Amino acid sequence: MPIFAELEIYRNATPRSAAMNMAIDEALLETEMVPSIRFYQWKSPALSFGYFGKFADVANYLAERNLVRRWTGGGTVFHGEDLTYSIVIPTSDPLLGESSMSIYKEIHCALCDALAEMGQHAVVAAIGDRGSLTSAMETGVTDPGYNSHCFAHPVRADVMIAGRKVAGAAQRRTRGGLLHQGSIQYVDPGNGLAEWFAKKLSNNCEPRNLPNAVHYRAEEIAARKYASEAWLRKR
């Protein structure tokens, strides 16, 4: 069953910097009155790492990727070829009364249903599932950062296909609602995955353009926070 009574969809083909992508998510969390999902692209290869992560652990990628510290938690995620999305749930939505893990699982169950429509058999990971490490070795993944990459370490309720983690997310709750930032990898997004995902989340989807006020607010947030060296090297 869809988990939202209504859902606004923001899908802009304009690639943005890592700082602006993070800032738009935060600006939407400040302003959204109904649940929304935003699919976005990156202006250049990027790497995001969790709020509690250490800059020293990702510093080696500084010369080749646009680095950004997320407001949400979680590990290191490489961006550029993934389908990246964020979901904002305002305090007025009944779903926010559930635990963060329950929301995480319900969103990923909807994603599994969307992948099924594309002929992919995806499942929600059980506790302690480490299948992706074996899968990585079998498929010859050679990225030197793979073992520290959060997609090498599935946790409960991540999305798995054939033993490999293909989707994970991180969340942050505030007095304004909940921000869920997710990445879908190793899956072809060109077969309408974003549309199927939105439909599985709600039967009442409404495409929207990003309001100018949100864009301007995001520019302020990006300059003050996500694009600053103080934020990047916070820990």
XYZ file of N, CA and C in Angstrom:
705
model
N 0.839 -1.194 0.000
C 0.000 0.000 0.000
C 0.877 1.247 0.000
N 0.495 2.273 -0.777
C 1.241 3.535 -0.751
C 1.291 4.114 0.663
N 2.391 4.744 0.987
C 2.556 5.234 2.363
C 2.187 6.705 2.529
N 2.006 7.425 1.419
C 1.619 8.829 1.503
C 0.279 9.055 0.797
N -0.587 9.853 1.403
C -1.864 10.193 0.772
C -1.646 11.079 -0.446
N -0.635 11.910 -0.397
C -0.251 12.753 -1.531
C 1.248 12.963 -1.506
N 1.804 13.246 -2.674
C 3.252 13.381 -2.785
C 3.592 14.377 -3.885
N 4.368 15.394 -3.541
C 4.865 16.333 -4.535
C 6.183 15.801 -5.087
N 6.371 15.929 -6.409
C 7.568 15.403 -7.058
C 8.349 16.549 -7.679
N 9.605 16.678 -7.289
C 10.505 17.656 -7.875
C 11.555 16.891 -8.673
N 11.565 17.103 -9.985
C 12.558 16.448 -10.823
C 13.094 17.451 -11.818
N 14.284 17.953 -11.530
C 14.918 18.954 -12.382
C 16.169 18.353 -12.997
N 16.257 18.414 -14.308
C 17.397 17.819 -14.997
C 18.673 18.643 -14.856
N 18.577 19.834 -14.264
C 19.752 20.691 -14.113
C 20.692 20.134 -13.057
N 21.906 19.717 -13.423
C 22.859 19.240 -12.407
C 23.284 20.401 -11.505
N 23.486 20.094 -10.251
C 23.870 21.123 -9.283
C 25.115 20.676 -8.517
N 25.741 21.651 -7.871
C 26.901 21.326 -7.038
C 26.449 20.510 -5.845
N 27.389 19.833 -5.231
C 27.069 19.025 -4.053
C 26.492 19.905 -2.942
N 27.071 21.093 -2.750
C 26.597 21.991 -1.698
C 25.152 22.417 -1.940
N 24.824 22.742 -3.198
C 23.453 23.161 -3.500
C 22.467 22.007 -3.368
N 22.857 20.814 -3.756
C 21.951 19.683 -3.595
C 21.598 19.463 -2.132
N 22.598 19.546 -1.266
C 22.327 19.376 0.166
C 21.476 20.534 0.695
N 21.769 21.743 0.232
C 21.061 22.919 0.719
C 19.593 22.934 0.277
N 19.316 22.476 -0.947
C 17.923 22.417 -1.404
C 17.133 21.440 -0.542
N 17.725 20.312 -0.214
C 17.036 19.364 0.668
C 16.679 20.010 2.002
N 17.624 20.741 2.563
C 17.368 21.387 3.853
C 16.305 22.476 3.724
N 16.360 23.238 2.635
C 15.367 24.293 2.416
C 13.972 23.700 2.254
N 13.859 22.564 1.569
C 12.555 21.909 1.432
C 12.043 21.421 2.779
N 12.942 20.937 3.621
C 12.527 20.493 4.958
C 11.958 21.659 5.763
N 12.473 22.846 5.527
C 11.984 24.034 6.234
C 10.602 24.467 5.745
N 10.289 24.177 4.488
C 9.111 24.812 3.882
C 7.973 23.876 3.479
N 8.243 22.605 3.242
C 7.216 21.716 2.700
C 6.064 21.494 3.685
N 4.850 21.549 3.153
C 3.652 21.324 3.964
C 3.049 19.940 3.732
N 3.453 19.286 2.638
C 3.021 17.922 2.331
C 4.271 17.123 1.963
N 4.216 15.796 2.036
C 5.392 14.990 1.684
C 5.854 15.272 0.251
N 7.150 15.200 0.047
C 7.696 15.434 -1.289
C 8.880 14.507 -1.534
N 9.152 14.260 -2.814
C 10.356 13.539 -3.214
C 11.044 14.366 -4.289
N 12.345 14.461 -4.188
C 13.134 15.206 -5.177
C 14.209 14.291 -5.732
N 14.272 14.181 -7.054
C 15.324 13.443 -7.731
C 16.317 14.455 -8.281
N 17.603 14.218 -8.069
C 18.557 15.231 -8.529
C 19.842 14.648 -9.092
N 20.556 15.539 -9.814
C 21.798 15.179 -10.471
C 22.931 16.054 -9.946
N 24.160 15.646 -10.272
C 25.355 16.301 -9.755
C 26.127 16.958 -10.902
N 26.582 18.177 -10.671
C 27.299 18.929 -11.704
C 28.619 18.257 -12.061
N 29.236 17.595 -11.096
C 30.500 16.879 -11.320
C 30.533 15.684 -10.378
N 31.416 14.704 -10.627
C 31.498 13.565 -9.709
C 31.638 14.055 -8.272
N 30.849 13.479 -7.389
C 30.796 13.972 -6.017
C 30.919 12.835 -5.020
N 31.165 13.213 -3.805
C 31.213 12.274 -2.685
C 30.560 12.961 -1.499
N 29.559 12.322 -0.939
C 28.950 12.858 0.282
C 29.268 11.911 1.430
N 29.452 12.489 2.599
C 29.709 11.660 3.780
C 28.885 12.185 4.945
N 28.603 11.288 5.891
C 27.653 11.585 6.951
C 28.093 12.680 7.904
N 27.132 13.244 8.589
C 27.355 14.349 9.512
C 28.452 14.040 10.532
N 28.496 12.806 11.011
C 29.466 12.434 12.037
C 30.763 11.873 11.459
N 30.889 11.865 10.121
C 32.086 11.329 9.485
C 33.297 12.230 9.670
N 34.470 11.647 9.470
C 35.723 12.388 9.599
C 36.233 12.804 8.219
N 36.566 14.077 8.094
C 37.086 14.582 6.823
C 38.335 13.826 6.403
N 39.168 13.452 7.357
C 40.413 12.750 7.045
C 40.154 11.449 6.287
N 38.998 10.840 6.507
C 38.684 9.569 5.849
C 38.355 9.732 4.366
N 38.019 10.950 3.933
C 37.649 11.174 2.527
C 38.568 12.188 1.846
N 39.541 12.716 2.572
C 40.399 13.783 2.049
C 41.129 13.378 0.770
N 41.434 12.091 0.616
C 42.161 11.643 -0.570
C 41.373 11.836 -1.861
N 40.054 12.018 -1.752
C 39.211 12.192 -2.937
C 39.036 13.661 -3.321
N 39.638 14.561 -2.557
C 39.407 15.998 -2.749
C 39.782 16.471 -4.149
N 40.825 15.902 -4.737
C 41.289 16.354 -6.043
C 40.420 15.851 -7.189
N 39.650 14.804 -6.958
C 38.890 14.196 -8.057
C 37.381 14.275 -7.900
N 36.901 14.659 -6.728
C 35.456 14.712 -6.511
C 35.061 15.947 -5.710
N 33.820 16.359 -5.911
C 33.229 17.461 -5.156
C 32.751 16.889 -3.820
N 33.448 17.210 -2.733
C 33.124 16.629 -1.433
C 32.108 17.486 -0.681
N 31.219 16.813 0.053
C 30.256 17.540 0.880
C 29.884 16.690 2.092
N 29.786 17.358 3.224
C 29.307 16.701 4.449
C 27.786 16.834 4.483
N 27.090 15.712 4.597
C 25.626 15.746 4.666
C 25.164 16.217 6.049
N 23.915 16.651 6.106
C 23.278 16.963 7.393
C 22.785 15.675 8.034
N 22.510 14.671 7.211
C 22.088 13.367 7.706
C 23.317 12.543 8.083
N 23.094 11.400 8.707
C 24.199 10.543 9.120
C 24.638 9.616 8.003
N 25.121 8.424 8.394
C 25.505 7.433 7.407
C 26.951 7.529 6.980
N 27.309 6.715 5.980
C 28.692 6.609 5.533
C 28.971 7.381 4.267
N 30.006 6.946 3.577
C 30.477 7.604 2.360
C 29.719 7.082 1.141
N 29.261 7.995 0.292
C 28.524 7.617 -0.920
C 29.115 8.370 -2.117
N 29.430 7.617 -3.171
C 29.909 8.216 -4.408
C 28.708 8.555 -5.294
N 28.712 9.775 -5.842
C 27.595 10.248 -6.657
C 28.075 10.624 -8.059
N 27.167 10.515 -8.993
C 27.458 10.894 -10.366
C 26.725 9.987 -11.325
N 26.748 8.698 -11.037
C 26.049 7.738 -11.878
C 24.860 7.125 -11.152
N 24.655 7.496 -9.913
C 23.536 6.951 -9.133
C 22.266 7.762 -9.395
N 21.146 7.226 -8.942
C 19.891 7.981 -8.900
C 19.753 8.455 -7.464
N 19.956 9.746 -7.267
C 19.918 10.314 -5.921
C 18.569 10.971 -5.690
N 18.038 10.819 -4.494
C 16.732 11.391 -4.197
C 16.673 11.807 -2.728
N 15.730 12.640 -2.420
C 15.444 12.986 -1.022
C 13.931 13.001 -0.839
N 13.511 12.581 0.335
C 12.097 12.628 0.702
C 11.963 13.494 1.944
N 11.043 14.431 1.900
C 10.754 15.291 3.049
C 9.363 14.944 3.569
N 9.286 14.669 4.859
C 8.007 14.357 5.505
C 7.752 15.415 6.574
N 6.761 16.281 6.377
C 6.480 17.331 7.371
C 5.817 16.752 8.622
N 5.810 17.524 9.686
C 5.254 17.053 10.954
C 3.764 16.757 10.862
N 3.079 17.359 9.891
C 1.637 17.156 9.763
C 1.276 15.780 9.214
N 2.245 15.056 8.641
C 1.942 13.761 8.036
C 1.916 12.657 9.092
N 0.899 11.787 9.063
C 0.776 10.720 10.076
C 1.975 9.783 10.133
N 2.669 9.600 9.009
C 3.798 8.676 8.979
C 4.896 9.077 9.953
N 4.972 10.368 10.255
C 6.047 10.845 11.119
C 5.904 10.320 12.547
N 4.731 9.797 12.876
C 4.539 9.208 14.200
C 5.218 7.860 14.360
N 5.664 7.271 13.254
C 6.354 5.988 13.313
C 7.843 6.198 13.598
N 8.533 5.115 13.957
C 9.963 5.203 14.222
C 10.726 5.464 12.929
N 11.929 5.995 13.071
C 12.751 6.271 11.895
C 13.046 4.990 11.125
N 13.313 3.890 11.835
C 13.589 2.627 11.156
C 12.374 2.121 10.395
N 11.196 2.287 10.962
C 9.976 1.862 10.288
C 9.773 2.654 9.000
N 10.012 3.967 9.053
C 9.886 4.810 7.863
C 10.918 4.402 6.825
N 12.150 4.171 7.257
C 13.236 3.741 6.383
C 12.829 2.470 5.641
N 12.285 1.518 6.393
C 11.898 0.240 5.798
C 10.731 0.407 4.824
N 9.739 1.207 5.181
C 8.572 1.382 4.309
C 8.956 2.051 2.990
N 9.851 3.031 3.060
C 10.315 3.683 1.834
C 11.053 2.682 0.954
N 11.890 1.858 1.556
C 12.653 0.891 0.782
C 11.790 -0.267 0.279
N 10.718 -0.594 0.981
C 9.769 -1.589 0.455
C 9.101 -1.044 -0.811
N 8.778 0.246 -0.806
C 8.196 0.872 -2.001
C 9.190 0.838 -3.150
N 10.461 1.063 -2.852
C 11.486 1.004 -3.882
C 11.609 -0.414 -4.444
N 11.538 -1.416 -3.574
C 11.577 -2.810 -4.040
C 10.414 -3.093 -4.985
N 9.250 -2.573 -4.657
C 8.079 -2.755 -5.526
C 8.307 -2.084 -6.878
N 8.942 -0.908 -6.867
C 9.233 -0.208 -8.115
C 10.222 -0.997 -8.965
N 11.241 -1.557 -8.333
C 12.219 -2.355 -9.050
C 11.584 -3.616 -9.625
N 10.605 -4.168 -8.901
C 9.901 -5.351 -9.402
C 9.172 -5.046 -10.703
N 8.641 -3.833 -10.834
C 7.962 -3.435 -12.061
C 8.925 -3.410 -13.247
N 10.218 -3.302 -12.954
C 11.243 -3.269 -13.990
C 11.906 -4.635 -14.167
N 11.339 -5.646 -13.510
C 11.878 -6.995 -13.650
C 13.040 -7.319 -12.749
N 13.282 -6.480 -11.738
C 14.380 -6.699 -10.800
C 13.833 -7.260 -9.497
N 14.410 -8.362 -9.035
C 13.977 -8.943 -7.763
C 14.810 -8.361 -6.631
N 14.266 -7.376 -5.966
C 14.965 -6.699 -4.872
C 14.301 -7.037 -3.550
N 15.103 -7.094 -2.498
C 14.588 -7.399 -1.161
C 15.153 -6.406 -0.158
N 14.469 -6.287 0.959
C 14.949 -5.449 2.057
C 15.880 -6.298 2.913
N 17.054 -5.759 3.217
C 18.080 -6.521 3.924
C 17.653 -6.867 5.341
N 18.044 -8.051 5.762
C 17.838 -8.468 7.141
C 18.999 -7.969 7.986
N 18.872 -8.077 9.295
C 19.935 -7.641 10.204
C 21.201 -8.429 9.925
N 22.319 -7.715 9.809
C 23.606 -8.382 9.674
C 23.924 -8.892 8.287
N 23.140 -8.517 7.282
C 23.396 -8.983 5.921
C 24.683 -8.338 5.397
N 25.627 -9.164 4.979
C 26.888 -8.662 4.428
C 27.143 -9.210 3.033
N 26.072 -9.569 2.342
C 26.204 -10.214 1.043
C 26.933 -9.392 0.013
N 26.874 -8.057 0.113
C 27.447 -7.236 -0.947
C 28.959 -7.337 -1.007
N 29.606 -7.642 0.116
C 31.051 -7.767 0.082
C 31.467 -8.944 -0.787
N 30.781 -10.056 -0.629
C 31.053 -11.218 -1.459
C 30.759 -10.896 -2.915
N 29.636 -10.250 -3.145
C 29.249 -9.895 -4.507
C 30.283 -8.977 -5.142
N 30.817 -8.044 -4.356
C 31.809 -7.112 -4.890
C 33.049 -7.856 -5.358
N 33.490 -8.828 -4.568
C 34.675 -9.589 -4.949
C 34.405 -10.418 -6.190
N 33.197 -10.977 -6.279
C 32.855 -11.827 -7.414
C 32.759 -11.031 -8.708
N 32.348 -9.760 -8.615
C 32.170 -8.959 -9.824
C 33.376 -8.077 -10.121
N 34.422 -8.196 -9.317
C 35.670 -7.515 -9.630
C 35.662 -6.038 -9.357
N 34.940 -5.575 -8.341
C 34.982 -4.160 -7.977
C 36.388 -3.822 -7.504
N 37.004 -2.806 -8.119
C 38.396 -2.496 -7.802
C 38.579 -1.113 -7.201
N 37.493 -0.389 -6.975
C 37.589 0.942 -6.377
C 38.323 0.832 -5.046
N 39.465 1.515 -4.867
C 40.219 1.397 -3.627
C 39.453 1.875 -2.416
N 38.405 2.693 -2.639
C 37.618 3.166 -1.507
C 36.409 2.314 -1.215
N 36.277 1.204 -1.954
C 35.031 0.429 -1.851
C 34.780 -0.085 -0.446
N 35.822 -0.569 0.228
C 35.595 -1.172 1.539
C 35.163 -0.162 2.589
N 35.429 1.133 2.361
C 34.948 2.149 3.293
C 33.657 2.790 2.786
N 33.261 2.412 1.603
C 32.057 2.911 0.944
C 30.848 2.270 1.625
N 29.826 3.074 1.965
C 28.705 2.505 2.713
C 27.950 1.453 1.915
N 28.110 1.436 0.557
C 27.439 0.406 -0.226
C 28.127 -0.950 -0.085
N 29.286 -0.981 0.579
C 29.942 -2.251 0.874
C 29.451 -2.823 2.191
N 28.630 -2.048 2.913
C 28.202 -2.468 4.246
C 26.699 -2.298 4.412
N 25.904 -3.203 3.867
C 24.454 -3.098 4.032
C 24.049 -3.224 5.488
N 23.061 -2.472 5.877
C 22.496 -2.573 7.219
C 21.024 -2.913 7.087
N 20.394 -3.118 8.200
C 18.994 -3.497 8.217
C 18.150 -2.548 7.358
N 17.325 -3.123 6.499
C 16.348 -2.422 5.654
C 16.950 -1.712 4.451
N 18.247 -1.923 4.169
C 18.770 -1.467 2.887
C 18.183 -2.353 1.785
N 18.322 -1.931 0.523
C 17.767 -2.696 -0.596
C 18.875 -3.515 -1.252
N 18.588 -4.798 -1.455
C 19.566 -5.732 -1.998
C 19.029 -6.392 -3.263
N 19.928 -6.620 -4.224
C 19.630 -7.431 -5.409
C 20.753 -8.444 -5.557
N 20.409 -9.719 -5.541
C 21.392 -10.801 -5.712
C 22.564 -10.659 -4.744
N 22.271 -10.289 -3.503
C 23.311 -10.203 -2.488
C 24.103 -8.924 -2.465
N 23.808 -7.987 -3.347
C 24.530 -6.714 -3.382
C 23.611 -5.584 -2.971
N 24.123 -4.696 -2.142
C 23.372 -3.507 -1.755
C 23.252 -2.562 -2.945
N 22.022 -2.170 -3.278
C 21.809 -1.246 -4.392
C 21.178 0.067 -3.940
N 20.693 0.130 -2.714
C 20.093 1.376 -2.225
C 20.233 1.475 -0.718
N 20.639 2.637 -0.282
C 20.731 2.943 1.134
C 20.310 4.386 1.351
N 20.206 4.786 2.588
C 19.746 6.142 2.875
C 20.195 6.568 4.269
N 19.995 7.833 4.543
C 20.270 8.393 5.866
C 19.173 9.404 6.172
N 18.925 9.610 7.457
C 17.804 10.461 7.854
C 18.218 11.478 8.910
N 17.396 12.515 9.007
C 17.521 13.483 10.095
C 16.136 13.980 10.459
N 15.830 13.964 11.747
C 14.570 14.515 12.254
C 14.815 15.888 12.854
N 13.888 16.796 12.600
C 13.917 18.114 13.220
C 12.508 18.441 13.698
N 12.331 19.598 14.282
C 10.989 20.012 14.698
C 10.096 20.255 13.489
N 10.713 20.395 12.305
C 9.941 20.634 11.091
C 9.550 19.378 10.342
N 10.151 18.236 10.697
C 9.818 17.000 9.994
C 11.006 16.075 9.884
N 10.999 15.258 8.836
C 12.063 14.273 8.630
C 12.604 14.382 7.218
N 13.927 14.367 7.103
C 14.611 14.353 5.808
C 15.230 12.979 5.610
N 14.895 12.352 4.495
C 15.427 11.035 4.128
C 16.191 11.220 2.825
N 17.516 11.044 2.850
C 18.348 11.198 1.662
C 18.822 9.825 1.220
N 18.532 9.463 -0.036
C 18.854 8.125 -0.507
C 19.618 8.110 -1.817
N 20.305 7.000 -2.052
C 21.047 6.795 -3.287
C 20.761 5.393 -3.798
N 20.493 5.286 -5.115
C 20.237 4.010 -5.768
C 21.352 3.787 -6.776
N 22.081 2.680 -6.629
C 23.243 2.424 -7.469
C 23.174 1.034 -8.094
N 23.994 0.841 -9.139
C 24.102 -0.454 -9.837
C 22.787 -0.872 -10.494
N 21.871 0.064 -10.688
C 20.587 -0.204 -11.343
C 20.396 0.847 -12.431
N 19.923 0.438 -13.597
C 19.690 1.381 -14.692
C 18.471 2.249 -14.371
N 18.684 3.560 -14.151
C 17.549 4.433 -13.829
C 16.783 4.891 -15.065
N 17.257 4.483 -16.251
C 16.666 4.982 -17.486
C 15.374 4.310 -17.883
N 14.918 3.349 -17.122
C 13.687 2.624 -17.460
C 12.475 3.105 -16.663
N 12.506 4.366 -16.251
C 11.378 4.922 -15.521
C 11.375 4.609 -14.045
N 12.544 4.319 -13.480
C 12.604 3.948 -12.064
C 12.054 5.053 -11.168
N 12.430 6.303 -11.445
C 11.967 7.407 -10.604
C 10.439 7.490 -10.602
N 9.832 7.330 -11.775
C 8.369 7.416 -11.871
C 7.705 6.263 -11.123
N 8.243 5.056 -11.306
C 7.679 3.904 -10.596
C 7.807 4.068 -9.087
N 8.956 4.558 -8.640
C 9.198 4.752 -7.215
C 8.170 5.715 -6.629
N 7.963 6.841 -7.283
C 6.992 7.821 -6.794
C 5.589 7.223 -6.727
N 5.219 6.455 -7.762
C 3.879 5.849 -7.779
C 3.688 4.836 -6.665
N 4.753 4.146 -6.293
C 4.654 3.181 -5.205
C 4.576 3.867 -3.838
N 5.051 5.100 -3.777
C 4.974 5.863 -2.528
C 3.608 6.500 -2.336
N 2.932 6.848 -3.441
C 1.633 7.515 -3.345
C 0.834 7.341 -4.627
N -0.479 7.212 -4.466
C -1.373 7.166 -5.630
C -1.738 8.556 -6.127
N -1.303 9.553 -5.378
C -1.656 10.933 -5.705
C -0.380 11.762 -5.826
N 0.289 11.653 -6.974
C 1.553 12.345 -7.201
C 1.335 13.609 -8.030
N 2.003 14.680 -7.627
C 1.844 15.959 -8.310
C 3.219 16.534 -8.655
N 3.590 16.544 -9.951
C 4.870 17.145 -10.347
C 4.903 18.638 -10.017
N 6.026 19.100 -9.528
C 6.174 20.507 -9.164
C 7.509 21.044 -9.676
N 7.558 22.345 -9.863
C 8.819 23.035 -10.106
C 9.325 23.573 -8.777
N 10.617 23.568 -8.620
C 11.184 24.071 -7.378
C 10.857 25.555 -7.230
N 10.184 25.955 -6.151
C 9.831 27.369 -5.973
C 11.072 28.260 -5.899
N 10.962 29.451 -6.430
C 12.085 30.384 -6.371
C 12.520 30.660 -4.939
N 11.554 30.731 -4.034
C 11.884 31.009 -2.637
C 12.761 29.911 -2.044
N 12.494 28.655 -2.427
C 13.308 27.540 -1.950
C 14.709 27.635 -2.530
N 14.798 27.987 -3.810
C 16.105 28.111 -4.455
C 16.938 29.212 -3.784
N 16.335 30.347 -3.532
C 17.070 31.448 -2.903
C 17.497 31.089 -1.482
N 16.595 30.422 -0.756
C 16.936 29.999 0.606
C 18.078 28.978 0.575
N 18.059 28.093 -0.418
C 19.119 27.097 -0.549
C 20.463 27.746 -0.836
N 20.458 28.797 -1.635
C 21.717 29.500 -1.919
C 22.310 30.067 -0.638
N 21.456 30.584 0.247
C 21.929 31.110 1.532
C 22.509 29.989 2.389
N 21.795 28.873 2.458
C 22.247 27.740 3.275
C 23.555 27.184 2.737
N 23.654 27.045 1.415
C 24.871 26.501 0.808
C 26.077 27.365 1.132
N 25.928 28.687 0.993
C 27.050 29.591 1.249
C 27.474 29.555 2.712
N 26.499 29.476 3.592
C 26.796 29.506 5.031
C 27.299 28.177 5.557
N 26.811 27.075 4.977
C 27.096 25.768 5.550
C 27.828 24.844 4.586
N 27.123 24.263 3.623
C 27.654 23.139 2.863
C 28.852 23.462 1.980
N 28.975 24.702 1.537
C 30.108 25.082 0.692
C 31.286 25.608 1.499
N 31.144 25.674 2.813
C 32.198 26.251 3.649
C 33.204 25.188 4.094
N 34.458 25.616 4.224
C 35.503 24.720 4.705
C 35.255 24.321 6.157
N 34.667 25.218 6.921
C 34.405 24.925 8.334
C 33.441 23.748 8.464
N 32.415 23.717 7.618
C 31.456 22.612 7.662
C 32.096 21.321 7.133
N 32.817 21.426 6.023
C 33.424 20.240 5.412
C 34.401 19.571 6.374
N 35.183 20.383 7.077
C 36.223 19.850 7.966
C 35.781 19.878 9.430
N 34.487 19.833 9.645
C 33.912 19.943 10.982
C 34.504 18.919 11.949
N 34.791 17.725 11.432
C 35.371 16.665 12.259
C 36.553 16.046 11.519
